[in-house]
Every structure is written in C-alpha cells, then in structure tokens.
Short mmCIF file of C-alpha atoms in Angstrom, two decimals:
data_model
loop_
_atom_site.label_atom_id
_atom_site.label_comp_id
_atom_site.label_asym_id
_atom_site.label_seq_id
_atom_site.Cartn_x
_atom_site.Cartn_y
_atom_site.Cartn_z
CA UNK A 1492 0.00 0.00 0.00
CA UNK A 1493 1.30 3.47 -0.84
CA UNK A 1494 2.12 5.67 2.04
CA UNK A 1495 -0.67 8.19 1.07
CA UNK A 1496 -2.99 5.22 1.61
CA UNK A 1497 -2.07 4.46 4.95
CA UNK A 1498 -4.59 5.31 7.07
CA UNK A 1499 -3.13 8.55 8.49
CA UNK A 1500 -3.69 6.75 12.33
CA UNK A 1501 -1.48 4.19 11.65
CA UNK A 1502 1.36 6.52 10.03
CA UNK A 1503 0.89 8.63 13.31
CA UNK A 1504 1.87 5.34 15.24
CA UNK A 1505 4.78 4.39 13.49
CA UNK A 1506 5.85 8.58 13.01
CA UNK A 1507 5.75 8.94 16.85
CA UNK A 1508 7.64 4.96 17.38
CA UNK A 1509 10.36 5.95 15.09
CA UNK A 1510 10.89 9.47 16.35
CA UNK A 1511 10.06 11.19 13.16
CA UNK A 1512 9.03 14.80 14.11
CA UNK A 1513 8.29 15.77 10.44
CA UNK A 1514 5.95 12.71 9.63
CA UNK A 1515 4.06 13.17 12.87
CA UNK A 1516 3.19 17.05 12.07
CA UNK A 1517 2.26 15.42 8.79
CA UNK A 1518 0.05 12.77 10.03
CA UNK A 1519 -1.67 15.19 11.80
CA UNK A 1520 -2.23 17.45 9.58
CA UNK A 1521 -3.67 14.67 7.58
CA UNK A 1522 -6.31 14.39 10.24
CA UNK A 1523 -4.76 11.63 12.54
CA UNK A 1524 -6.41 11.60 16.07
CA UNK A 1525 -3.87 12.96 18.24
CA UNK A 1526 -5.01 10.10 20.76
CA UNK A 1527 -4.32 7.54 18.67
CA UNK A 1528 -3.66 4.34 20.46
CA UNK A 1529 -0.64 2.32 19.62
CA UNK A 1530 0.59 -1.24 20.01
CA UNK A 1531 0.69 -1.18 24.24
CA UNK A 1532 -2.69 -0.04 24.02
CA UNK A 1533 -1.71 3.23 25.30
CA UNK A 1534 -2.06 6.90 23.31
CA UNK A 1535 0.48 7.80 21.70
CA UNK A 1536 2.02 10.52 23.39
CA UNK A 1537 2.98 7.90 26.07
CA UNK A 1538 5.41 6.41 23.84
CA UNK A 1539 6.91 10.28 23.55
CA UNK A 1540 7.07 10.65 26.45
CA UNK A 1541 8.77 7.32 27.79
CA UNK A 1542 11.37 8.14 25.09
CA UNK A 1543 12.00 11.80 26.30
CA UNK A 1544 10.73 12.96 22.52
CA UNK A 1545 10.02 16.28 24.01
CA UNK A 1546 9.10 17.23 20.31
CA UNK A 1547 7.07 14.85 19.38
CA UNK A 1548 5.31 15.24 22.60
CA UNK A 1549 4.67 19.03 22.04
CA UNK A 1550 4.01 18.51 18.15
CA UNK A 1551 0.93 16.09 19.91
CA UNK A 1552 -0.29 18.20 22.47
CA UNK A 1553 -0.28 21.21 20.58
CA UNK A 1554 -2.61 19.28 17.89
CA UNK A 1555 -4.81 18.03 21.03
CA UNK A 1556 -3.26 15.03 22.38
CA UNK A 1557 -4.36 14.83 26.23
CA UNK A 1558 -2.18 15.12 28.57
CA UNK A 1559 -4.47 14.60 31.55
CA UNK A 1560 -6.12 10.99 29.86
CA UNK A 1561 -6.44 8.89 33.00
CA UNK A 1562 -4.95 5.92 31.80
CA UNK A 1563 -5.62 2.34 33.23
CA UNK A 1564 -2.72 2.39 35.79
CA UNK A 1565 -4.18 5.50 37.43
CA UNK A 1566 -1.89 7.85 35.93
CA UNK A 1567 -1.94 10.53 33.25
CA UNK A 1568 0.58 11.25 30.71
CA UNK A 1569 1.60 14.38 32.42
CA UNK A 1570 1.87 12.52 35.51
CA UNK A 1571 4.38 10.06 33.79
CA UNK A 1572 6.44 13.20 31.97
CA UNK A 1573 6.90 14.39 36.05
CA UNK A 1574 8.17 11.12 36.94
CA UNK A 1575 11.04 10.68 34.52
CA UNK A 1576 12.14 13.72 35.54
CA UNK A 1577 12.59 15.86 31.88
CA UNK A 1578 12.59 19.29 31.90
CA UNK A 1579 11.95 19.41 28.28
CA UNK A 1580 9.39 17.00 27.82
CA UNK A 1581 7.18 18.41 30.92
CA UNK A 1582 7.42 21.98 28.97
CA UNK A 1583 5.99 19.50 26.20
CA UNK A 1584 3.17 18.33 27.95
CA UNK A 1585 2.31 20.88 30.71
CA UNK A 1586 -0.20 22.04 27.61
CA UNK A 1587 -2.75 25.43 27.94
CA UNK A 1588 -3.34 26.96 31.21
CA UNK A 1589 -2.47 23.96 33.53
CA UNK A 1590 -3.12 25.82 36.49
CA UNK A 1591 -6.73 26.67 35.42
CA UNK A 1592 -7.09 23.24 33.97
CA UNK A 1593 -5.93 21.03 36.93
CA UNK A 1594 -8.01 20.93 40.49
CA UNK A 1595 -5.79 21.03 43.84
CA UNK A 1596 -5.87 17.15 44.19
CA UNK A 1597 -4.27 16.90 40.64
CA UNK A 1598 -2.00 19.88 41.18
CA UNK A 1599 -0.74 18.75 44.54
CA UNK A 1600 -0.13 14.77 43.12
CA UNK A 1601 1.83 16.20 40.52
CA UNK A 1602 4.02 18.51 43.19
CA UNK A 1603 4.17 15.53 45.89
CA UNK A 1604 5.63 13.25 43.02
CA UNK A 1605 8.33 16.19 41.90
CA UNK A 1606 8.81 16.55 45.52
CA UNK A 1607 9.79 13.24 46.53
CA UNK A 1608 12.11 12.83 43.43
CA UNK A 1609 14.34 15.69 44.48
CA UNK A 1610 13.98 15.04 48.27
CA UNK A 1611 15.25 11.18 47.74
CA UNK A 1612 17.63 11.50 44.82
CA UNK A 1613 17.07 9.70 41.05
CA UNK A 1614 20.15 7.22 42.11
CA UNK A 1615 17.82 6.19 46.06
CA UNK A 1616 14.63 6.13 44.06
CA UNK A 1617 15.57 3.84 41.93
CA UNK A 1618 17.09 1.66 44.25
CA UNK A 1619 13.49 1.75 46.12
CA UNK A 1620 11.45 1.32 43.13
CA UNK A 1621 13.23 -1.61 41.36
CA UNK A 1622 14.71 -3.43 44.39
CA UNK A 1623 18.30 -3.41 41.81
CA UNK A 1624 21.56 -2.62 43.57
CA UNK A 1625 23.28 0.76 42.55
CA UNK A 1626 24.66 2.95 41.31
CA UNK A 1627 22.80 3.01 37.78
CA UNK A 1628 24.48 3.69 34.46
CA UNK A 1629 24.64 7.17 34.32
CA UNK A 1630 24.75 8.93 30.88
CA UNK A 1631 25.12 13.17 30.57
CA UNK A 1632 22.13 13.88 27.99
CA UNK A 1633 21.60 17.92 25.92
CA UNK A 1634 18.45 19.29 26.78
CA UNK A 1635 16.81 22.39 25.37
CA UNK A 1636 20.68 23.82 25.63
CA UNK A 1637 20.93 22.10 29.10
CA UNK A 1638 22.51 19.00 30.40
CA UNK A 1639 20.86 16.92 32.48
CA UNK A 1640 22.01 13.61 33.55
CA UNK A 1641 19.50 10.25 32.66
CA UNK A 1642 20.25 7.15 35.27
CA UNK A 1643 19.17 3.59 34.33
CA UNK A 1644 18.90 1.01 36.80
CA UNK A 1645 16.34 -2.53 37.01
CA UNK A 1646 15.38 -1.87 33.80
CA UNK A 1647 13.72 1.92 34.89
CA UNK A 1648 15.24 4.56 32.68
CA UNK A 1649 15.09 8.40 34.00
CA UNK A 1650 16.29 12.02 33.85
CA UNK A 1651 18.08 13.60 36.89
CA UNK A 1652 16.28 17.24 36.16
CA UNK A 1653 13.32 16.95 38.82
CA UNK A 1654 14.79 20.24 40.45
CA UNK A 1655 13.53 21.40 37.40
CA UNK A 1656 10.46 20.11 36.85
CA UNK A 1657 9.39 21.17 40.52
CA UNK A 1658 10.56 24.68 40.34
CA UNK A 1659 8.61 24.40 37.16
CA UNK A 1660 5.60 23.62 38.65
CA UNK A 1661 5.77 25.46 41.41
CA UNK A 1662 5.71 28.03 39.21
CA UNK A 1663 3.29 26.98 36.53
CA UNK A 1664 0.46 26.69 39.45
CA UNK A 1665 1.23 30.09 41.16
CA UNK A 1666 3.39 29.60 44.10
CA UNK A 1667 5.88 32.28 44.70
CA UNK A 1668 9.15 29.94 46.05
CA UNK A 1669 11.30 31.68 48.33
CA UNK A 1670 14.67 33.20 46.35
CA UNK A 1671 16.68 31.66 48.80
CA UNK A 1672 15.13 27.83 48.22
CA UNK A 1673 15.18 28.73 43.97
CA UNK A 1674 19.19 29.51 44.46
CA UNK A 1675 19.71 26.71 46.29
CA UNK A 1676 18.55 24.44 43.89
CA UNK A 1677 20.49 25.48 41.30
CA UNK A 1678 23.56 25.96 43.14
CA UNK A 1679 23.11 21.53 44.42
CA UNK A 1680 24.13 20.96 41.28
CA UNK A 1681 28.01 21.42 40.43
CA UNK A 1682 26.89 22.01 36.59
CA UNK A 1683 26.29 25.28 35.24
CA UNK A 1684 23.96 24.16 32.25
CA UNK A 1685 22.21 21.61 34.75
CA UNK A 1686 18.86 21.52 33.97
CA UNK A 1687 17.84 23.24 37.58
CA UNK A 1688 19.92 26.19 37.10
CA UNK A 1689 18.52 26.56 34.26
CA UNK A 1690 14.97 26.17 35.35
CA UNK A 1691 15.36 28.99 38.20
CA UNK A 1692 17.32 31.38 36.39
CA UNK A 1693 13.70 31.33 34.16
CA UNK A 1694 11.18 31.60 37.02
CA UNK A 1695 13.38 34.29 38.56
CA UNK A 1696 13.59 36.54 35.69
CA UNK A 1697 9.88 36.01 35.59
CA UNK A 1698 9.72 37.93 38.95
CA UNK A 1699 11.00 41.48 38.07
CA UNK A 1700 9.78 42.68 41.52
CA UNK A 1701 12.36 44.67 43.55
CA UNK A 1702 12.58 41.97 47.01
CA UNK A 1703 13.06 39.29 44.42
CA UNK A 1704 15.72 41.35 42.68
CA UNK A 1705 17.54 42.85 45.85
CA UNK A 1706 17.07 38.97 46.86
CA UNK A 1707 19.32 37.74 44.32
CA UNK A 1708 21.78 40.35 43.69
CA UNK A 1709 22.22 40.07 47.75
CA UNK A 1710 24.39 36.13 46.71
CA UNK A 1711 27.19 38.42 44.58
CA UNK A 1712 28.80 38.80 48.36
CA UNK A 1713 28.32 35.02 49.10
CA UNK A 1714 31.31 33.25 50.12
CA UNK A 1715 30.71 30.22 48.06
CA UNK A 1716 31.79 31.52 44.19
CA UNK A 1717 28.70 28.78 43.37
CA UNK A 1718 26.26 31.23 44.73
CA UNK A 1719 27.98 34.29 43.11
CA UNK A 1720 28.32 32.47 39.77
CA UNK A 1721 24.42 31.82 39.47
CA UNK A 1722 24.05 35.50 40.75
CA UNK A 1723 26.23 36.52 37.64
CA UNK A 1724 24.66 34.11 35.28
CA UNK A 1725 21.38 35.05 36.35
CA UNK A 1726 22.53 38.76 35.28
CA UNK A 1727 23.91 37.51 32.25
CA UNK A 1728 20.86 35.91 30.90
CA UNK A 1729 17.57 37.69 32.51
CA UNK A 1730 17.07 40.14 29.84
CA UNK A 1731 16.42 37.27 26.67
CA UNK A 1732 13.85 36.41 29.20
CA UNK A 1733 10.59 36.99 27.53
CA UNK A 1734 7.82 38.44 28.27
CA UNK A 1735 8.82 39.95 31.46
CA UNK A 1736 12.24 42.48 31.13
CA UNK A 1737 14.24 44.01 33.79
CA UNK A 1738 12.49 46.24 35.73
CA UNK A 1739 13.85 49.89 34.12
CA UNK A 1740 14.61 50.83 37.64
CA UNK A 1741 17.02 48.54 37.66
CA UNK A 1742 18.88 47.81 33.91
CA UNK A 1743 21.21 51.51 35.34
CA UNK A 1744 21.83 49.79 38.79
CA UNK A 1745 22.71 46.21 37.33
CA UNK A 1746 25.17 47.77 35.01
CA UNK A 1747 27.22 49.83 37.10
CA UNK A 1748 26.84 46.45 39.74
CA UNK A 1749 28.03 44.67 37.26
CA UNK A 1750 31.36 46.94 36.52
CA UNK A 1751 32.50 47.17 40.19
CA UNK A 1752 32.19 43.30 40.75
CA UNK A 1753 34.26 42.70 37.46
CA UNK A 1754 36.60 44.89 38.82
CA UNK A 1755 36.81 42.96 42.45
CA UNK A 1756 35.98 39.17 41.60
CA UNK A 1757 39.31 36.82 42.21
CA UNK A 1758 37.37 33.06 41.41
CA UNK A 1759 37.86 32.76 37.45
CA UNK A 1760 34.60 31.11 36.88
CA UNK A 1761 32.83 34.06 38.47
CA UNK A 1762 34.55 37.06 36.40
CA UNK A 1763 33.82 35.03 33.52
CA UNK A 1764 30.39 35.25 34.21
CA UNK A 1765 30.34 39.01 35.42
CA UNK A 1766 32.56 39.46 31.65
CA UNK A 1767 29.69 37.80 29.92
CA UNK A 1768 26.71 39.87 31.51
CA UNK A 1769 28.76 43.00 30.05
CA UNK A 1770 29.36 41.85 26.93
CA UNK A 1771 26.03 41.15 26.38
CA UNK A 1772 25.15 44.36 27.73
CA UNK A 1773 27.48 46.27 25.56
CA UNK A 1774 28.46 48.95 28.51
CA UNK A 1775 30.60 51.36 27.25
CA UNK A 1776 32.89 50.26 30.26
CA UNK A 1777 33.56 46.63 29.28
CA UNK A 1778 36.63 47.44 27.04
CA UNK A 1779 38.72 49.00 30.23
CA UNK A 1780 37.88 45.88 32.32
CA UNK A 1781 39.11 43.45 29.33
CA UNK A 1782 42.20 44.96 28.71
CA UNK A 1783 42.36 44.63 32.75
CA UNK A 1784 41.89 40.87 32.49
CA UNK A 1785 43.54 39.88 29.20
CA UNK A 1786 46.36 38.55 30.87
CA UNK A 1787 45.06 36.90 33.40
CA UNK A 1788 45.58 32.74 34.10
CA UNK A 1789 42.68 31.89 33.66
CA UNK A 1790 42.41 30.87 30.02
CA UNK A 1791 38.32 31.23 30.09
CA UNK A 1792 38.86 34.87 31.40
CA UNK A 1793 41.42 35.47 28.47
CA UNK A 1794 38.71 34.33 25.88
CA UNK A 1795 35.71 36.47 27.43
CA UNK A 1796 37.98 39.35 27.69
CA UNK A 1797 39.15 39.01 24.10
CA UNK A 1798 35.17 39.52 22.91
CA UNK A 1799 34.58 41.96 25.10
CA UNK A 1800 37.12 44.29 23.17
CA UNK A 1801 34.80 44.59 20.49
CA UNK A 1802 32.18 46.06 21.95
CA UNK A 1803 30.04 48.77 20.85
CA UNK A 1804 32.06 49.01 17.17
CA UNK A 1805 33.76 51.79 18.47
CA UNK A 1806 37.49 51.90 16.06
CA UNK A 1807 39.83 50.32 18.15
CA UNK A 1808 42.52 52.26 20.28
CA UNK A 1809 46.35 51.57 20.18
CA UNK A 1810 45.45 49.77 23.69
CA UNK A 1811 43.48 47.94 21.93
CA UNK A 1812 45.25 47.01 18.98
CA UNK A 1813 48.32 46.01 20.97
CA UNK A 1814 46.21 43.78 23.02
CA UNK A 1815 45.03 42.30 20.17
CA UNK A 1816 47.93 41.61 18.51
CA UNK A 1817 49.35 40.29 21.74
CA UNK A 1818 46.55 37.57 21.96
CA UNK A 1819 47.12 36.31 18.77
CA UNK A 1820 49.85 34.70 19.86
CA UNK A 1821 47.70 33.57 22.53
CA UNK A 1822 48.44 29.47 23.75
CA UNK A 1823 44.53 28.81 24.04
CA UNK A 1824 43.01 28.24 20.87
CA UNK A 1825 39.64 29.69 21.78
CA UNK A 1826 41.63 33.07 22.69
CA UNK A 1827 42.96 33.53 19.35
CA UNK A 1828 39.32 32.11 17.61
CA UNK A 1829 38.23 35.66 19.57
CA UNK A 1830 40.77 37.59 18.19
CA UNK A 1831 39.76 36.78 14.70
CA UNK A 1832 35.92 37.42 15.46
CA UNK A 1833 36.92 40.67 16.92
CA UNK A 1834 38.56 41.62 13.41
CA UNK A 1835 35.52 40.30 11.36
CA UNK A 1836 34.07 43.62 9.68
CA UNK A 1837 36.72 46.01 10.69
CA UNK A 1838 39.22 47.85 8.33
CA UNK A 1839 42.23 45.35 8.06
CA UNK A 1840 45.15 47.06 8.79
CA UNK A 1841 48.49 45.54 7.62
CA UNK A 1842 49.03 44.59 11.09
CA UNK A 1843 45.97 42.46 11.54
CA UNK A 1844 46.03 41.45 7.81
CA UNK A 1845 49.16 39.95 8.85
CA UNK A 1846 47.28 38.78 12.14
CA UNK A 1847 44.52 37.25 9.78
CA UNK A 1848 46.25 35.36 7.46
CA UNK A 1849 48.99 33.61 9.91
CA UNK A 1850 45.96 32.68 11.98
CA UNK A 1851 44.60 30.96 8.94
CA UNK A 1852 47.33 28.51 8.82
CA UNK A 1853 46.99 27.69 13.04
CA UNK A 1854 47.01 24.35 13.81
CA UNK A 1855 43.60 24.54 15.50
CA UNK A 1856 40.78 24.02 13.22
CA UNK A 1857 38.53 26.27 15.01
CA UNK A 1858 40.75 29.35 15.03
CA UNK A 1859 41.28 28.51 10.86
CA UNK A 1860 37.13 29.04 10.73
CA UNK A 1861 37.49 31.97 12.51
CA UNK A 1862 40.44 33.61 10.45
CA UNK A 1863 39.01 32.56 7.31
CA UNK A 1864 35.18 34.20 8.56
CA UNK A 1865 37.32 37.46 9.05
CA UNK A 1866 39.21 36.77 5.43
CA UNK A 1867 36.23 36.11 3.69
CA UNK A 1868 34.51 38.85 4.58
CA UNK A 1869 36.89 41.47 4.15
CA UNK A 1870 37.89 44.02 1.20
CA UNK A 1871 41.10 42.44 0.48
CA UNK A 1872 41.09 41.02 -3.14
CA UNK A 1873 44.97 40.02 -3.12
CA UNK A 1874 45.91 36.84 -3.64
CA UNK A 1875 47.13 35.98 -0.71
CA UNK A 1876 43.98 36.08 0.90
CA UNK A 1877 42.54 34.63 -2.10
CA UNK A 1878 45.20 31.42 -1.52
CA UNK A 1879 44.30 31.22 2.60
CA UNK A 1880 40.76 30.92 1.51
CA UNK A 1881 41.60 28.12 -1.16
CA UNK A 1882 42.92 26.27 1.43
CA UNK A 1883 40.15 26.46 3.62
CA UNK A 1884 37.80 25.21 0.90
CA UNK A 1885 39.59 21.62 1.57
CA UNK A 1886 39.18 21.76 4.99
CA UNK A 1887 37.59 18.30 6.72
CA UNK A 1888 34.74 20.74 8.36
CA UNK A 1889 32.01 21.74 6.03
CA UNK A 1890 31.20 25.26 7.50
CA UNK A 1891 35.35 25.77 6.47
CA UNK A 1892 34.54 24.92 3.04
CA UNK A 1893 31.22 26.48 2.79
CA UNK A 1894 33.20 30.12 4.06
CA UNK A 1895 36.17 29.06 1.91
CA UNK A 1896 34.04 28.71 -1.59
CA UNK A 1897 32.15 31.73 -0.59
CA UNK A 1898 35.36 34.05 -0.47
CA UNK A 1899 36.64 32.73 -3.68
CA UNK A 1900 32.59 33.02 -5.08
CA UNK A 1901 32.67 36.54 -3.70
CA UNK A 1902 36.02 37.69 -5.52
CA UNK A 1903 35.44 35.70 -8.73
CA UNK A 1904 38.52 33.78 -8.33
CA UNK A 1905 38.97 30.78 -10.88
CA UNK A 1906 39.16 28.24 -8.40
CA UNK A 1907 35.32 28.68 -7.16
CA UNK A 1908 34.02 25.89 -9.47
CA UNK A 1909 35.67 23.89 -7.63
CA UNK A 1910 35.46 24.76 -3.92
CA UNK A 1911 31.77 24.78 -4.83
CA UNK A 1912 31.95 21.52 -5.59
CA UNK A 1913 33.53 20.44 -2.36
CA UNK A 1914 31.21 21.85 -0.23
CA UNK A 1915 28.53 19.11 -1.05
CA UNK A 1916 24.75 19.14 -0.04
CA UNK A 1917 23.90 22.07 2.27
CA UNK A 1918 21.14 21.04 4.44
CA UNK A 1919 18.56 23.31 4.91
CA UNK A 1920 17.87 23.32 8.30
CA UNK A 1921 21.45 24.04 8.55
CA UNK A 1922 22.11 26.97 6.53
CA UNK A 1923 19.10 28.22 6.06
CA UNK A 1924 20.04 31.97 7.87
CA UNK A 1925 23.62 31.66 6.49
CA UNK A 1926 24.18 34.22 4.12
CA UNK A 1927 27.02 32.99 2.72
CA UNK A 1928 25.26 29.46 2.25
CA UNK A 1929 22.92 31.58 0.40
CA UNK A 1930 25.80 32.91 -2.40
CA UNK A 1931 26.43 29.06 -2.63
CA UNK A 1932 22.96 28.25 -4.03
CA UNK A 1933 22.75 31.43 -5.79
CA UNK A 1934 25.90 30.80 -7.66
CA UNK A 1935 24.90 27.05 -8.42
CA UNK A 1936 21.69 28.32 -9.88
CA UNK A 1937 23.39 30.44 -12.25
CA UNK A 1938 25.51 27.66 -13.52
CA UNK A 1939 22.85 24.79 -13.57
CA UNK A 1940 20.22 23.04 -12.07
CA UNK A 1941 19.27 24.30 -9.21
CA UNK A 1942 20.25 22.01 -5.85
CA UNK A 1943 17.50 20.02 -4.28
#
C-alpha cells in the first residue's frame, strides 16, 4: 500500500515509534487523532514521552493530544512526563493553562511526586522502586541547551532534572518559592547548564519585583563563588527572558553592579560570568575591564575578555590594537578564535592582515574558521587572501569549506568551481540563515540546475 494510503492513524503510530518529528506534524495534519492508540494499548504521546521525545510530545499536544487521559494504571501522561524527571518533555506536555485546567488534588499529586524525586535522589529512588543494587548507568544527555544527567537502573530509565520540573511547577500553578530555596537548587548541582539552574534562572527573571531582585543580587557577596556564579549568570541571561524584562529601575543599577564586581571578583569562573553579563550588555565600560583581564591565568577569562574588546564598534585604540595583537599569539586556541571574530568587519590594517592570514594557517581548526570568517569577509582582493581561503575550501569541516568557496565566489577567483563543488549538499535546516550558504545556491543556480 502506498504511504498516502495508509490510514493517516497508523502513520501517526509508526511517526511517533520511530521518532520522526516531520511525519508526525504530517500525520496530523492529515487528520490523525492525536489520541491515537498504539501497540501497548496506550495513546500515543505515552510512547513520547517514555522516550524523552520532548518534540514529538509538544508537536501532539499542541494538535490536542491529552495530557491529563487517566490511563488504566491510574496515571496521566503528564503525571508520567513528572516522573522521569525531563525538563523538556514536561514543557511538552504541561499544555494550555495547567493551572486553570488542573483541580488542587491533581496539582498537589503532581508537586508531591516532583517533591519526593528531588527530596530522595534519582540514584535512592531507583534503588526503592526496582529493588536493583546501585549505582545506575549514568549517561550526561543535551536538553533544550541544558545537560541533564538520565540514570538507568532494574530496567527503569530516568532524567536527573526533577529540580527542574518542581521549580517548574511550582511556578506553573502560582506559588511564589522563596529566592533563597530557587538559588539553592540550582547551586546543588556542580553544573552550570544543569537543567535546575537553568529552570530557576527562568522563574526568577519572571519575577522582576524589587525583594526578588535585591534577593538575588544580595548572593554576589556570598562566600561560596557557586552562589555568586548563578548571581552573575542570572545577570547575564535575565534580559532574553521573555515576556517579562528588567524592571527599568534597575537595567542603570545592574550595570554599574556589574562593573564594580568585574573589577573585584578573584574566582575565574565568576569574572567570567560578570565578563559575559557586560558583553552582552554592551556597557561602554567593558573594554577597560578586558584589557584589565587579558592577561590573566585563567584561560576562560582570556577568551571572554578578548570579545569583550569589540564592543560597541567603536574603532579600536592603540590599547586595543596592541592587546590584540598580543593575543594572537595567545596558547589557548579559543583566545585567538576571539581575536579573529573581533577583526571580522573592521578595516584590516596591515598589522591584523598579517594577524589574519597567519591565523589561517593555526594548527587549530577552530581558530582557521574563525580567520578565514574574518578573510572572507573582508575588502582584500589580493591573492594571498585569495590562496588562505583556497585552502580552507579543503578543509575536513564543512562550514570551512562552505566560508572558503564563498570568499573565492565573492572575488570571482577561478578556483570557485571547484570549492563549490567540495562543499557538497547544504542542508537546509542548517544553513538556512547563512548568508554565505545563500551565495552558494545562488551561484549554483546560475551555472545549472538548481540544488534540491
């Protein structure tokens, strides 16, 4: 049978089994019953959600799947995404207006169950549930641009980010959690992309009221550089924060905060932080404090200082320059990858031309990228920039290749043909916001079919 004769039921079932994002939007669209049961007997967005497919699982309920189905065991599908302990896949499920939807006995079973995750531990929970002796494989899993860590043990499979989904919660059904029990949580774990950092940092910056504010900013004095490092992270990140921004009578305050403690922070892992929240911020003080910490030994400090000399566009001073030139030479690759950013789109001088094309030929493949990025999208039409892009072009990465054949596109040298050809197929998804991706295809157009 063809596969537009499937019922579109059954091609929901065997999208959402073999993981297939695309073809489950597409069965649905079709008309598929976003309740569909499958082979256990059980809808479908069970099986999402027992394999963490946070986006299948949100591709279902968004298209009606129901995430409060009592199911014959007692529990509901939302109830199961709170026991395996995914941050992402409970953002999946949680569906509209949970706290409106849900009566207390619902809303309390669901906090009880977060509760006593995080209170006994994923690896002691287990141990209880299955009778199996630990400690379970343990396996560091990306989530939604967080790590969380997913234990197996007796056969029971789950995600370590319960701090997560209760702060979550807690949060999704109203209740204001003390500042001091948020920080806490995210500070338990020694990760700074944990999944419970990440969750409080969120609910926090969804509190713009001055005691919650003055609350956090109050850990920047804390002894433990943990606490000061969420404080600093937490200022670093609150702004991309929609819907609610910083309070306006407080973006002046965090700012000058911000330069003082980058000014007096000793633990590396802190200032890098504090370095970040500027550079984001783009205060016109940042460039004093990064030629102040340029040389430090911390190597992370060294590469947030070497971005933060670029800030606000201004031309660059001979300070500046000197620095520059000095971290070139730099013995951390990521250090003199941020040197080359920090030329990208500036007049090359001879001395960073010189800079530009040396990095080029560095042993690291990163800092190459980053050279040839600069290179490529510079004014120079010699041919020795022209050759340092070449070479680039046969680089093992595709992104070189693609910023290699673009330079040589760019400056109509006679060796685009074929660095073209070496890039190979450009997926979509990929490239679809990269401009020079989008030379690529225009230039294949011109000489042929166009790519599929």
């Amino acid at each position: 049978m063809a596969a537009d004769q499937v019922p579109a039921d059954a091609r929901l079932v065997e999208a959402v089994r073999a993981r297939d994002e695309d073809a489950v939007w597409a069965a649905l669209g079709a008309g598929a019953d976003p309740d569909v049961r499958g082979g256990d007997g059980l809808p479908v967005l069970c099986a999402a959600v027992a394999g963490f497919d946070h986006a299948v699982a949100n591709a279902l309920v968004t298209m009606g799947a129901d995430p409060d189905l009592t199911l014959p065991d007692g529990t509901t599908p939302l109830l199961r995404a709170v026991d395996l302990g995914s941050y992402a896949v409970l953002g999946a499920v949680l569906g509209e207006d949970p706290a409106l939807r849900l009566g207390p006995a619902e809303r309390e079973r669901l906090l009880g169950l977060a509760r006593s995750w995080y209170a006994t531990g994923v690896q002691a929970e287990l141990r209880r549930r299955t009778g199996a002796e630990g400690p379970g494989e343990s396996l560091l899993i990306e989530e939604d641009f967080c790590q969380v860590e997913q234990v197996s043990l007796g056969g029971f499979t789950v995600r370590a980010g319960h701090g997560a989904v209760l702060t979550t919660l807690e949060w999704t059904f109203r209740i204001a959690t003390p500042v001091d029990e948020l920080v806490a949580r995210a500070v338990r774990q020694p990760d700074d992309r944990h999944v419970d950092g990440a969750a409080c940092q969120y609910v926090l910056a969804q509190r713009p009221d001055r005691a919650t504010w003055e609350a956090v900013m109050a850990y920047r004095r804390h002894p433990d550089p943990r606490h000061r490092r969420f404080t600093a992270s937490f200022l670093a990140t609150n702004r991309m924060v929609p819907p609610a921004p910083v309070p306006s009578f407080e973006e002046e305050k965090e700012d000058e905060l911000l330069v003082v403690w980058a000014a007096e922070e000793t633990d590396g892992e802190v200032l890098v932080e504090v370095l970040q929240a500027l550079l984001m911020r783009e205060h016109p003080g940042t460039r004093g404090l990064a030629l102040r910490h340029a040389d430090h030994p911390d190597r992370e400090v060294r590469t947030v200082a070497t971005h933060c000399l670029g800030v606000g566009g201004q031309p660059f001073s001979a300070e500046v320059t000197a620095c520059l030139l000095r971290l070139a030479r730099d013995g951390w690759p990521p250090v003199r990858s941020g040197v080359a950013w920090r030329l990208e789109n500036r007049p090359l001088t001879e001395e960073f031309r010189a800079v530009l094309l040396a990095l080029a030929g560095d042993e690291d493949a990163r800092v190459r990228l980053s050279a040839g990025c600069a290179l490529a999208e510079s004014d120079d039409r010699t041919g020795e920039v022209a050759d340092a892009l070449a070479a680039l072009s046969d680089e093992e990465d595709q992104r070189a290749r693609v910023v290699g054949a673009y330079g040589l596109v760019v400056r109509g040298d006679r060796r685009a043909a074929e660095a073209v050809d070496r890039v190979g197929g450009l997926p979509w998804h990929e490239y679809r916001y990269d401009h020079r991706a989008d030379v690529i295809w225009d230039w294949r157009t011109r000489q042929g079919p166009e790519e599929t």
